[in-house]
Amino acid sequence: MVRRLSEIRRDYEARKRLGRAIVLARTARGLSASDLASRCGLHYSMLSYAENGVRGLSDASFAAVAHVLAIPEAVLLGLATGHVGATRIGKWFKEAV
């Protein structure tokens, strides 16, 4: 079962996996970190912290990132918790992009 975002915020390894998933989705969409942050209404440094696993995103910021990247929140959470593998997400992006 996919954990809640609040639980991921307390788990460093899960935050790092979520950050990597955001980077993967962002680059698949051809967006720079600055572009994504701007479209989500986030400061660039906050997005950078999230992508590097330093800090977690708020629920609203996480929802905005998922929306701009056009990827279901559950998929991003699944990547963070290890319930969705990189092979599956790569296939999803090939079909979605």
PDB file of C-alpha atoms in Angstrom:
ATOM      1  CA  MET A   1       0.000   0.000   0.000  1.00  0.00           C
ATOM      2  CA  VAL A   2       1.280   3.446  -0.877  1.00  0.00           C
ATOM      3  CA  ARG A   3       2.194   5.443   2.188  1.00  0.00           C
ATOM      4  CA  ARG A   4       0.983   8.920   2.875  1.00  0.00           C
ATOM      5  CA  LEU A   5       3.018  11.918   1.819  1.00  0.00           C
ATOM      6  CA  SER A   6       3.362  12.918   5.483  1.00  0.00           C
ATOM      7  CA  GLU A   7       5.138   9.615   6.178  1.00  0.00           C
ATOM      8  CA  ILE A   8       7.451  10.086   3.200  1.00  0.00           C
ATOM      9  CA  ARG A   9       8.478  13.501   4.529  1.00  0.00           C
ATOM     10  CA  ARG A  10       9.922  11.771   7.621  1.00  0.00           C
ATOM     11  CA  ASP A  11      11.776   9.070   5.658  1.00  0.00           C
ATOM     12  CA  TYR A  12      15.022  10.310   4.091  1.00  0.00           C
ATOM     13  CA  GLU A  13      15.355   7.429   1.619  1.00  0.00           C
ATOM     14  CA  ALA A  14      11.733   7.814   0.511  1.00  0.00           C
ATOM     15  CA  ARG A  15      12.267  11.570   0.067  1.00  0.00           C
ATOM     16  CA  LYS A  16      15.308  10.852  -2.123  1.00  0.00           C
ATOM     17  CA  ARG A  17      13.320   8.358  -4.237  1.00  0.00           C
ATOM     18  CA  LEU A  18      10.493  10.886  -4.596  1.00  0.00           C
ATOM     19  CA  GLY A  19      13.009  13.547  -5.621  1.00  0.00           C
ATOM     20  CA  ARG A  20      14.492  11.236  -8.251  1.00  0.00           C
ATOM     21  CA  ALA A  21      10.971  10.506  -9.544  1.00  0.00           C
ATOM     22  CA  ILE A  22      10.281  14.230  -9.863  1.00  0.00           C
ATOM     23  CA  VAL A  23      13.549  14.744 -11.745  1.00  0.00           C
ATOM     24  CA  LEU A  24      12.748  11.820 -14.042  1.00  0.00           C
ATOM     25  CA  ALA A  25       9.273  13.172 -14.772  1.00  0.00           C
ATOM     26  CA  ARG A  26      10.528  16.730 -15.184  1.00  0.00           C
ATOM     27  CA  THR A  27      13.256  15.785 -17.658  1.00  0.00           C
ATOM     28  CA  ALA A  28      10.863  13.513 -19.563  1.00  0.00           C
ATOM     29  CA  ARG A  29       8.638  16.560 -20.006  1.00  0.00           C
ATOM     30  CA  GLY A  30      11.593  18.673 -21.153  1.00  0.00           C
ATOM     31  CA  LEU A  31      11.336  21.094 -18.241  1.00  0.00           C
ATOM     32  CA  SER A  32      14.153  22.690 -16.309  1.00  0.00           C
ATOM     33  CA  ALA A  33      13.892  22.818 -12.538  1.00  0.00           C
ATOM     34  CA  SER A  34      13.385  26.562 -12.789  1.00  0.00           C
ATOM     35  CA  ASP A  35      10.516  26.122 -15.279  1.00  0.00           C
ATOM     36  CA  LEU A  36       8.791  23.514 -13.110  1.00  0.00           C
ATOM     37  CA  ALA A  37       9.167  25.596  -9.962  1.00  0.00           C
ATOM     38  CA  SER A  38       7.723  28.630 -11.705  1.00  0.00           C
ATOM     39  CA  ARG A  39       4.749  26.703 -13.113  1.00  0.00           C
ATOM     40  CA  CYS A  40       4.035  25.233  -9.664  1.00  0.00           C
ATOM     41  CA  GLY A  41       4.311  28.547  -7.849  1.00  0.00           C
ATOM     42  CA  LEU A  42       7.342  27.333  -5.896  1.00  0.00           C
ATOM     43  CA  HIS A  43      10.654  28.989  -5.266  1.00  0.00           C
ATOM     44  CA  TYR A  44      13.419  27.230  -7.189  1.00  0.00           C
ATOM     45  CA  SER A  45      15.298  26.385  -3.989  1.00  0.00           C
ATOM     46  CA  MET A  46      12.272  24.590  -2.516  1.00  0.00           C
ATOM     47  CA  LEU A  47      11.986  22.397  -5.607  1.00  0.00           C
ATOM     48  CA  SER A  48      15.726  21.766  -5.526  1.00  0.00           C
ATOM     49  CA  TYR A  49      15.508  20.690  -1.873  1.00  0.00           C
ATOM     50  CA  ALA A  50      12.677  18.310  -2.758  1.00  0.00           C
ATOM     51  CA  GLU A  51      14.479  16.869  -5.784  1.00  0.00           C
ATOM     52  CA  ASN A  52      17.550  16.200  -3.655  1.00  0.00           C
ATOM     53  CA  GLY A  53      15.604  14.693  -0.747  1.00  0.00           C
ATOM     54  CA  VAL A  54      16.634  17.463   1.633  1.00  0.00           C
ATOM     55  CA  ARG A  55      13.062  18.546   2.373  1.00  0.00           C
ATOM     56  CA  GLY A  56       9.640  17.213   1.571  1.00  0.00           C
ATOM     57  CA  LEU A  57       6.927  19.100  -0.270  1.00  0.00           C
ATOM     58  CA  SER A  58       3.699  20.239   1.321  1.00  0.00           C
ATOM     59  CA  ASP A  59       0.551  18.485   0.175  1.00  0.00           C
ATOM     60  CA  ALA A  60      -0.390  21.469  -1.997  1.00  0.00           C
ATOM     61  CA  SER A  61       3.076  21.756  -3.549  1.00  0.00           C
ATOM     62  CA  PHE A  62       3.203  18.013  -4.216  1.00  0.00           C
ATOM     63  CA  ALA A  63      -0.205  18.187  -5.912  1.00  0.00           C
ATOM     64  CA  ALA A  64       0.953  21.149  -8.020  1.00  0.00           C
ATOM     65  CA  VAL A  65       4.114  19.323  -9.113  1.00  0.00           C
ATOM     66  CA  ALA A  66       2.151  16.202 -10.051  1.00  0.00           C
ATOM     67  CA  HIS A  67      -0.398  18.302 -11.944  1.00  0.00           C
ATOM     68  CA  VAL A  68       2.198  20.258 -13.938  1.00  0.00           C
ATOM     69  CA  LEU A  69       4.089  17.053 -14.747  1.00  0.00           C
ATOM     70  CA  ALA A  70       0.802  15.358 -15.725  1.00  0.00           C
ATOM     71  CA  ILE A  71       1.623  12.317 -13.638  1.00  0.00           C
ATOM     72  CA  PRO A  72      -0.756  10.825 -11.077  1.00  0.00           C
ATOM     73  CA  GLU A  73       0.176  11.569  -7.473  1.00  0.00           C
ATOM     74  CA  ALA A  74      -0.155   7.851  -6.724  1.00  0.00           C
ATOM     75  CA  VAL A  75       2.563   7.044  -9.273  1.00  0.00           C
ATOM     76  CA  LEU A  76       4.973   9.516  -7.674  1.00  0.00           C
ATOM     77  CA  LEU A  77       4.137   8.144  -4.222  1.00  0.00           C
ATOM     78  CA  GLY A  78       4.586   4.619  -5.528  1.00  0.00           C
ATOM     79  CA  LEU A  79       8.069   5.481  -6.754  1.00  0.00           C
ATOM     80  CA  ALA A  80       8.935   7.022  -3.399  1.00  0.00           C
ATOM     81  CA  THR A  81       7.867   3.929  -1.515  1.00  0.00           C
ATOM     82  CA  GLY A  82       9.270   1.413  -3.964  1.00  0.00           C
ATOM     83  CA  HIS A  83       5.849   0.130  -5.021  1.00  0.00           C
ATOM     84  CA  VAL A  84       6.411   1.287  -8.602  1.00  0.00           C
ATOM     85  CA  GLY A  85       9.723   0.379 -10.201  1.00  0.00           C
ATOM     86  CA  ALA A  86      11.832   2.448 -12.552  1.00  0.00           C
ATOM     87  CA  THR A  87      11.086   0.089 -15.441  1.00  0.00           C
ATOM     88  CA  ARG A  88       7.368   0.602 -14.998  1.00  0.00           C
ATOM     89  CA  ILE A  89       7.667   4.371 -14.740  1.00  0.00           C
ATOM     90  CA  GLY A  90       9.906   4.458 -17.824  1.00  0.00           C
ATOM     91  CA  LYS A  91       7.243   2.561 -19.750  1.00  0.00           C
ATOM     92  CA  TRP A  92       4.539   4.879 -18.420  1.00  0.00           C
ATOM     93  CA  PHE A  93       6.462   7.951 -19.606  1.00  0.00           C
ATOM     94  CA  LYS A  94       7.048   6.504 -23.052  1.00  0.00           C
ATOM     95  CA  GLU A  95       3.302   5.962 -23.389  1.00  0.00           C
ATOM     96  CA  ALA A  96       2.322   9.277 -21.801  1.00  0.00           C
ATOM     97  CA  VAL A  97       4.785  11.611 -23.499  1.00  0.00           C
TER      98      VAL A  97
END
